[in-house]
């Protein structure tokens, strides 16, 4: 399947694996890229720029296909060493960066000078237009369904994607709630040139996380996610568990007076315990509503082949069938 996204990133299939904290290591990114999609390493999971340089080099040993690095610009006071991470990306010869969080304008000149293609993750049309204006090559449009940070507008992809298509000139991928060939065809019909998936790629053989995480996603239904940190305007969609219930109870009790320090136990530093050790109730972890559509743990290659075959069959049989009877 050829789209503007496959051409832009020189990949076979219009399927991207979004950056995921403590999930998107070299093993997963390489498996996705080897399967013809675009794998992405999460920059900030690596403690230092030197660690990221090492992770990039590990990925290059695992694949000769294009892969990218995610750089998430966090709303923190003590910013990570972003220039250092960008140097590691440039020196490592990576040609694709997925930015997320704050507007990446400040870093665009150095990324562009190095010939890097930038895809910015946005949760609204206005942010997508801003990304286009500052020179991003593409955007990933994340609807309200998505795992992780859906923003504060609460617009689901059924509306957000066609709205993005009405306004944008640069290509975009649909992100949030994408799982299978049906998602891909729907995304294409809304004007997207591909899909980005997070949660679906965690439940794959190659995702280097504890089996408990994969099992939790397969067991979850579309009813099992919750929105946390809304009073802090840092909304995150996570899977429900006792830590999340405790956190939500604090939000209810403290209302708008809640501070990050009040929920630190449930959110800070919990990812290694959950993703690596499989201690599922250690805290809140991102997961999309799409968990309701995830019923197995295939390899990345099986998953991507299946999505493409299903999408082709929907287009060629089901959809064209409506016109030919
Ligand atoms: C466990 C997990 C961790 C994530 N970490 C990040 C991150 O560090 N940076 C980022 O830009 N997006 C992050 N995301 C968002 C994904 O890249 C992607 O945009 C999102 O999962 C898409 O929604 P879906 O889960 O419905 O496919 C994370 C998502 C999950 C599920």
Short mmCIF file of C-alpha atoms and ligand atoms in Angstrom, two decimals:
data_model
loop_
_atom_site.label_atom_id
_atom_site.label_comp_id
_atom_site.label_asym_id
_atom_site.label_seq_id
_atom_site.Cartn_x
_atom_site.Cartn_y
_atom_site.Cartn_z
CA UNK A 1 0.00 0.00 0.00
CA UNK A 2 1.50 3.34 -1.06
CA UNK A 3 0.53 6.64 0.56
CA UNK A 4 2.18 10.01 1.18
CA UNK A 5 3.42 8.60 4.50
CA UNK A 6 5.09 5.51 2.97
CA UNK A 7 6.81 7.81 0.47
CA UNK A 8 7.83 10.40 3.08
CA UNK A 9 9.44 7.84 5.39
CA UNK A 10 10.50 5.34 2.71
CA UNK A 11 8.57 2.47 4.33
CA UNK A 12 6.48 -0.35 2.87
CA UNK A 13 3.28 -0.03 4.90
CA UNK A 14 1.61 3.14 6.30
CA UNK A 15 1.81 1.89 9.89
CA UNK A 16 3.80 3.66 12.61
CA UNK A 17 4.59 2.48 16.14
CA UNK A 18 4.44 5.54 18.39
CA UNK A 19 7.04 6.25 21.06
CA UNK A 20 6.14 4.60 24.38
CA UNK A 21 7.90 5.13 27.68
CA UNK A 22 9.69 1.93 28.82
CA UNK A 23 8.16 -0.04 25.91
CA UNK A 24 9.64 1.35 22.71
CA UNK A 25 13.19 0.07 23.01
CA UNK A 26 15.36 -1.02 20.07
CA UNK A 27 13.82 -4.55 19.98
CA UNK A 28 10.29 -3.26 19.29
CA UNK A 29 11.28 -0.45 16.93
CA UNK A 30 13.44 -2.84 14.87
CA UNK A 31 10.71 -5.50 14.74
CA UNK A 32 8.18 -2.96 13.43
CA UNK A 33 10.61 -1.56 10.88
CA UNK A 34 11.66 -5.05 9.75
CA UNK A 35 7.96 -5.80 9.19
CA UNK A 36 7.73 -2.81 6.81
CA UNK A 37 6.26 -0.26 9.24
CA UNK A 38 8.05 2.56 11.02
CA UNK A 39 9.43 1.68 14.44
CA UNK A 40 10.21 4.44 16.91
CA UNK A 41 12.54 4.40 19.94
CA UNK A 42 11.45 6.53 22.92
CA UNK A 43 14.24 9.05 23.51
CA UNK A 44 13.52 9.99 27.10
CA UNK A 45 13.34 6.38 28.35
CA UNK A 46 17.10 6.51 27.87
CA UNK A 47 18.53 8.28 30.93
CA UNK A 48 21.20 10.26 29.09
CA UNK A 49 22.01 11.27 25.50
CA UNK A 50 24.86 8.71 25.62
CA UNK A 51 22.34 5.97 26.50
CA UNK A 52 20.17 7.07 23.57
CA UNK A 53 23.20 6.92 21.25
CA UNK A 54 23.75 3.35 22.44
CA UNK A 55 20.06 2.43 21.91
CA UNK A 56 20.17 3.86 18.36
CA UNK A 57 23.25 1.80 17.60
CA UNK A 58 21.55 -1.35 19.03
CA UNK A 59 18.57 -0.70 16.75
CA UNK A 60 20.85 -0.27 13.74
CA UNK A 61 22.31 -3.71 14.45
CA UNK A 62 18.78 -5.18 14.47
CA UNK A 63 17.44 -3.55 11.30
CA UNK A 64 18.67 -1.90 8.12
CA UNK A 65 15.25 -0.31 7.56
CA UNK A 66 14.33 3.28 8.53
CA UNK A 67 13.33 3.88 12.16
CA UNK A 68 12.75 7.01 14.20
CA UNK A 69 13.24 8.46 17.68
CA UNK A 70 10.48 10.02 19.80
CA UNK A 71 11.28 13.21 21.66
CA UNK A 72 8.61 14.19 24.16
CA UNK A 73 8.81 17.79 25.36
CA UNK A 74 7.53 17.54 28.90
CA UNK A 75 5.91 20.34 30.90
CA UNK A 76 8.61 20.06 33.59
CA UNK A 77 10.63 22.74 35.34
CA UNK A 78 13.92 20.85 35.06
CA UNK A 79 13.97 20.08 31.34
CA UNK A 80 15.93 17.06 30.16
CA UNK A 81 19.05 17.75 28.05
CA UNK A 82 17.11 18.09 24.77
CA UNK A 83 20.05 19.52 22.77
CA UNK A 84 22.12 16.52 23.94
CA UNK A 85 19.41 14.04 22.85
CA UNK A 86 19.13 15.81 19.49
CA UNK A 87 22.90 15.55 18.99
CA UNK A 88 22.69 11.81 19.72
CA UNK A 89 19.95 11.49 17.08
CA UNK A 90 21.86 13.50 14.47
CA UNK A 91 25.22 11.83 15.17
CA UNK A 92 23.53 8.41 15.11
CA UNK A 93 22.29 9.12 11.56
CA UNK A 94 18.59 8.78 12.45
CA UNK A 95 16.52 10.58 9.81
CA UNK A 96 13.05 10.56 11.41
CA UNK A 97 11.95 12.18 14.67
CA UNK A 98 8.52 11.98 16.27
CA UNK A 99 8.03 15.01 18.51
CA UNK A 100 5.31 15.24 21.14
CA UNK A 101 4.20 17.43 24.01
CA UNK A 102 5.17 21.07 23.62
CA UNK A 103 5.65 22.71 20.24
CA UNK A 104 9.10 21.68 18.88
CA UNK A 105 9.75 25.04 17.14
CA UNK A 106 12.92 25.76 19.10
CA UNK A 107 14.55 22.56 17.84
CA UNK A 108 13.28 22.60 14.25
CA UNK A 109 16.32 24.44 12.74
CA UNK A 110 18.82 21.86 14.03
CA UNK A 111 16.60 18.91 13.04
CA UNK A 112 15.94 20.30 9.56
CA UNK A 113 19.60 21.22 9.00
CA UNK A 114 20.46 17.56 9.63
CA UNK A 115 17.92 16.47 6.98
CA UNK A 116 15.62 14.91 9.58
CA UNK A 117 11.91 14.43 8.81
CA UNK A 118 9.73 15.53 11.71
CA UNK A 119 6.30 14.13 12.54
CA UNK A 120 4.66 16.01 15.42
CA UNK A 121 2.00 14.37 17.59
CA UNK A 122 -1.03 16.66 18.11
CA UNK A 123 -4.38 16.31 19.83
CA UNK A 124 -6.11 19.24 18.12
CA UNK A 125 -6.45 20.81 14.68
CA UNK A 126 -4.96 24.10 15.92
CA UNK A 127 -1.81 22.35 17.15
CA UNK A 128 -1.58 20.41 13.88
CA UNK A 129 -1.78 23.66 11.90
CA UNK A 130 0.92 25.17 14.10
CA UNK A 131 3.13 22.12 13.41
CA UNK A 132 2.56 22.58 9.68
CA UNK A 133 3.42 26.27 9.98
CA UNK A 134 6.73 25.66 11.76
CA UNK A 135 7.87 23.20 9.09
CA UNK A 136 6.95 19.74 10.35
CA UNK A 137 6.77 17.21 7.50
CA UNK A 138 3.73 15.37 8.87
CA UNK A 139 1.56 15.15 11.96
CA UNK A 140 0.18 12.30 14.00
CA UNK A 141 -3.34 13.25 15.05
CA UNK A 142 -4.21 11.67 18.41
CA UNK A 143 -7.92 11.45 19.18
CA UNK A 144 -9.60 11.31 22.57
CA UNK A 145 -9.49 7.48 22.48
CA UNK A 146 -5.71 7.34 22.60
CA UNK A 147 -3.54 5.79 25.28
CA UNK A 148 -1.30 8.38 26.92
CA UNK A 149 -2.08 12.10 26.73
CA UNK A 150 -5.21 12.94 24.70
CA UNK A 151 -5.07 16.68 25.52
CA UNK A 152 -7.96 18.59 27.03
CA UNK A 153 -10.40 18.98 24.11
CA UNK A 154 -11.94 15.48 24.19
CA UNK A 155 -12.59 15.25 20.45
CA UNK A 156 -12.76 11.64 19.24
CA UNK A 157 -11.16 10.59 15.96
CA UNK A 158 -14.52 10.30 14.17
CA UNK A 159 -14.55 14.13 14.19
CA UNK A 160 -10.89 15.04 14.70
CA UNK A 161 -9.54 13.19 11.65
CA UNK A 162 -11.92 14.63 9.04
CA UNK A 163 -11.42 18.07 10.63
CA UNK A 164 -7.65 17.66 10.31
CA UNK A 165 -8.15 16.62 6.71
CA UNK A 166 -10.18 19.77 6.02
CA UNK A 167 -7.40 22.03 7.29
CA UNK A 168 -4.00 20.41 6.74
CA UNK A 169 -1.79 20.47 3.67
CA UNK A 170 0.90 18.16 5.08
CA UNK A 171 0.10 14.43 5.40
CA UNK A 172 -1.12 13.02 8.70
CA UNK A 173 -1.57 9.65 10.36
CA UNK A 174 -4.54 8.71 12.52
CA UNK A 175 -3.58 7.81 16.06
CA UNK A 176 -5.65 6.57 18.99
CA UNK A 177 -7.94 3.56 18.80
CA UNK A 178 -6.16 1.98 15.81
CA UNK A 179 -5.86 -1.81 15.92
CA UNK A 180 -6.57 -3.57 12.65
CA UNK A 181 -7.42 -3.38 8.95
CA UNK A 182 -10.78 -1.78 9.75
CA UNK A 183 -8.98 1.04 11.58
CA UNK A 184 -6.59 1.56 8.66
CA UNK A 185 -9.38 1.77 6.06
CA UNK A 186 -11.41 4.11 8.30
CA UNK A 187 -8.34 6.32 8.78
CA UNK A 188 -7.71 6.46 5.04
CA UNK A 189 -11.34 7.31 4.39
CA UNK A 190 -11.10 10.21 6.83
CA UNK A 191 -8.20 11.64 4.83
CA UNK A 192 -5.26 10.24 6.81
CA UNK A 193 -2.32 8.64 4.99
CA UNK A 194 -1.70 5.94 7.56
CA UNK A 195 -2.06 4.97 11.19
CA UNK A 196 0.00 5.25 14.36
CA UNK A 197 -0.52 2.62 17.07
CA UNK A 198 0.63 2.50 20.67
CA UNK A 199 -1.33 0.06 22.83
CA UNK A 200 -1.72 -2.52 20.01
CA UNK A 201 2.06 -2.77 19.62
CA UNK A 202 2.58 -3.46 23.35
CA UNK A 203 0.66 -6.73 22.96
CA UNK A 204 3.16 -8.18 20.47
CA UNK A 205 5.77 -10.91 20.86
CA UNK A 206 8.70 -8.52 20.41
CA UNK A 207 7.57 -5.75 22.79
CA UNK A 208 10.25 -6.01 25.51
CA UNK A 209 7.85 -5.73 28.45
CA UNK A 210 6.73 -8.20 31.11
CA UNK A 211 4.09 -10.75 30.02
CA UNK A 212 1.75 -9.38 32.71
CA UNK A 213 1.49 -6.12 30.74
CA UNK A 214 0.52 -7.93 27.53
CA UNK A 215 -1.98 -10.12 29.42
CA UNK A 216 -3.51 -7.04 31.08
CA UNK A 217 -4.14 -5.47 27.66
CA UNK A 218 -5.61 -8.66 26.19
CA UNK A 219 -7.91 -9.06 29.23
CA UNK A 220 -9.03 -5.41 29.29
CA UNK A 221 -12.17 -4.21 27.54
CA UNK A 222 -12.97 -0.81 26.06
CA UNK A 223 -14.53 0.09 29.43
CA UNK A 224 -11.35 -0.35 31.44
CA UNK A 225 -9.45 2.91 30.91
CA UNK A 226 -9.69 6.06 33.03
CA UNK A 227 -8.62 9.67 32.60
CA UNK A 228 -6.27 10.93 35.31
CA UNK A 229 -4.60 14.30 36.03
CA UNK A 230 -7.39 16.32 34.41
CA UNK A 231 -7.34 18.89 37.25
CA UNK A 232 -3.61 19.38 36.52
CA UNK A 233 -4.39 19.92 32.80
CA UNK A 234 -2.10 17.01 32.02
CA UNK A 235 -4.80 14.44 31.26
CA UNK A 236 -3.61 10.89 30.71
CA UNK A 237 -5.59 7.84 29.64
CA UNK A 238 -4.51 4.85 31.73
CA UNK A 239 -5.76 1.36 32.46
CA UNK A 240 -7.80 1.13 35.67
CA UNK A 241 -6.20 -0.54 38.73
CA UNK A 242 -6.16 0.04 42.51
CA UNK A 243 -3.47 2.76 42.21
CA UNK A 244 -5.61 4.62 39.65
CA UNK A 245 -8.68 4.32 41.87
CA UNK A 246 -6.66 5.75 44.76
CA UNK A 247 -5.47 8.60 42.57
CA UNK A 248 -8.99 9.39 41.32
CA UNK A 249 -10.26 9.40 44.89
CA UNK A 250 -7.57 12.01 45.74
CA UNK A 251 -8.61 14.08 42.71
CA UNK A 252 -12.19 14.00 43.85
CA UNK A 253 -11.31 14.89 47.44
CA UNK A 254 -8.81 17.68 46.70
CA UNK A 255 -10.56 19.10 43.62
CA UNK A 256 -8.75 21.93 41.87
CA UNK A 257 -6.35 22.34 44.82
CA UNK A 258 -4.61 19.09 43.92
CA UNK A 259 -0.89 19.31 43.22
CA UNK A 260 1.42 16.92 41.45
CA UNK A 261 3.03 16.08 44.82
CA UNK A 262 -0.31 14.67 46.02
CA UNK A 263 -0.25 11.90 43.41
CA UNK A 264 3.48 11.36 43.10
CA UNK A 265 3.26 7.86 44.58
CA UNK A 266 0.84 6.73 41.86
CA UNK A 267 2.62 8.28 38.86
CA UNK A 268 6.31 9.02 39.46
CA UNK A 269 8.88 6.40 38.49
CA UNK A 270 6.31 3.61 38.19
CA UNK A 271 7.02 2.57 34.58
CA UNK A 272 10.09 0.36 35.21
CA UNK A 273 8.18 -1.53 37.95
CA UNK A 274 5.20 -2.11 35.67
CA UNK A 275 6.84 -2.67 32.29
CA UNK A 276 9.98 -4.51 33.40
CA UNK A 277 8.92 -6.29 36.59
CA UNK A 278 5.24 -6.79 35.78
CA UNK A 279 4.04 -5.31 39.09
CA UNK A 280 0.78 -4.20 37.53
CA UNK A 281 -0.63 -2.26 40.47
CA UNK A 282 2.54 -0.22 41.09
CA UNK A 283 0.93 2.87 39.58
CA UNK A 284 -0.83 4.41 36.58
CA UNK A 285 0.25 3.39 33.11
CA UNK A 286 -0.97 4.60 29.72
CA UNK A 287 -3.36 2.39 27.78
CA UNK A 288 -5.90 3.16 25.08
CA UNK A 289 -9.59 2.25 24.82
CA UNK A 290 -8.43 0.13 21.89
CA UNK A 291 -7.55 -2.57 24.46
CA UNK A 292 -11.14 -3.71 23.80
CA UNK A 293 -10.10 -4.66 20.26
CA UNK A 294 -6.91 -6.49 21.25
CA UNK A 295 -7.39 -10.23 21.72
CA UNK A 296 -4.00 -11.79 20.97
CA UNK A 297 -0.22 -11.38 21.09
CA UNK A 298 1.09 -11.76 17.52
CA UNK A 299 4.57 -10.93 16.24
CA UNK A 300 4.90 -7.45 14.73
CA UNK A 301 5.25 -9.02 11.31
CA UNK A 302 2.07 -11.11 11.75
CA UNK A 303 0.21 -8.04 13.02
CA UNK A 304 1.25 -5.75 10.19
CA UNK A 305 0.66 -8.39 7.48
CA UNK A 306 -2.78 -9.05 8.95
CA UNK A 307 -3.70 -5.36 9.04
CA UNK A 308 -2.67 -4.84 5.42
CA UNK A 309 -4.43 -8.02 4.21
CA UNK A 310 -7.61 -7.09 6.07
CA UNK A 311 -7.53 -3.50 4.79
CA UNK A 312 -7.05 -4.69 1.21
CA UNK A 313 -9.89 -7.15 1.54
CA UNK A 314 -12.22 -4.49 2.98
CA UNK A 315 -11.42 -2.10 0.14
CA UNK A 316 -11.55 -4.69 -2.66
CA UNK A 317 -14.45 -6.83 -1.49
CA UNK A 318 -16.67 -5.18 1.09
CA UNK A 319 -16.48 -1.55 -0.08
CA UNK A 320 -16.33 -2.07 -3.83
CA UNK A 321 -19.08 -4.67 -3.41
CA UNK A 322 -21.47 -1.89 -2.42
CA UNK A 323 -20.90 -0.26 -5.81
CA UNK A 324 -21.13 -3.39 -7.96
CA UNK A 325 -24.49 -4.85 -7.05
C1 LIG B 1 2.39 2.73 27.65
C2 LIG B 1 2.39 3.93 26.74
C3 LIG B 1 3.42 4.86 26.86
C4 LIG B 1 3.45 5.98 26.02
N1 LIG B 1 4.51 6.85 26.11
C5 LIG B 1 4.60 7.89 25.23
C6 LIG B 1 5.72 8.77 25.27
O1 LIG B 1 6.64 8.63 26.08
N2 LIG B 1 5.74 9.79 24.36
C7 LIG B 1 4.76 9.98 23.44
O2 LIG B 1 4.83 10.89 22.63
N3 LIG B 1 3.67 9.16 23.40
C8 LIG B 1 3.57 8.13 24.26
N4 LIG B 1 2.49 7.27 24.19
C9 LIG B 1 1.45 7.50 23.16
C10 LIG B 1 1.66 6.61 21.92
O3 LIG B 1 2.83 6.93 21.23
C11 LIG B 1 0.47 6.75 20.93
O4 LIG B 1 0.35 8.09 20.50
C12 LIG B 1 -0.85 6.30 21.54
O5 LIG B 1 -0.65 5.12 22.28
C13 LIG B 1 -1.89 6.06 20.46
O6 LIG B 1 -3.07 5.57 21.01
P1 LIG B 1 -3.45 3.99 21.10
O7 LIG B 1 -2.79 3.53 22.36
O8 LIG B 1 -4.93 3.99 21.15
O9 LIG B 1 -2.88 3.31 19.89
C14 LIG B 1 2.41 6.18 25.05
C15 LIG B 1 1.37 5.24 24.96
C16 LIG B 1 1.35 4.13 25.78
C17 LIG B 1 0.21 3.16 25.65
#
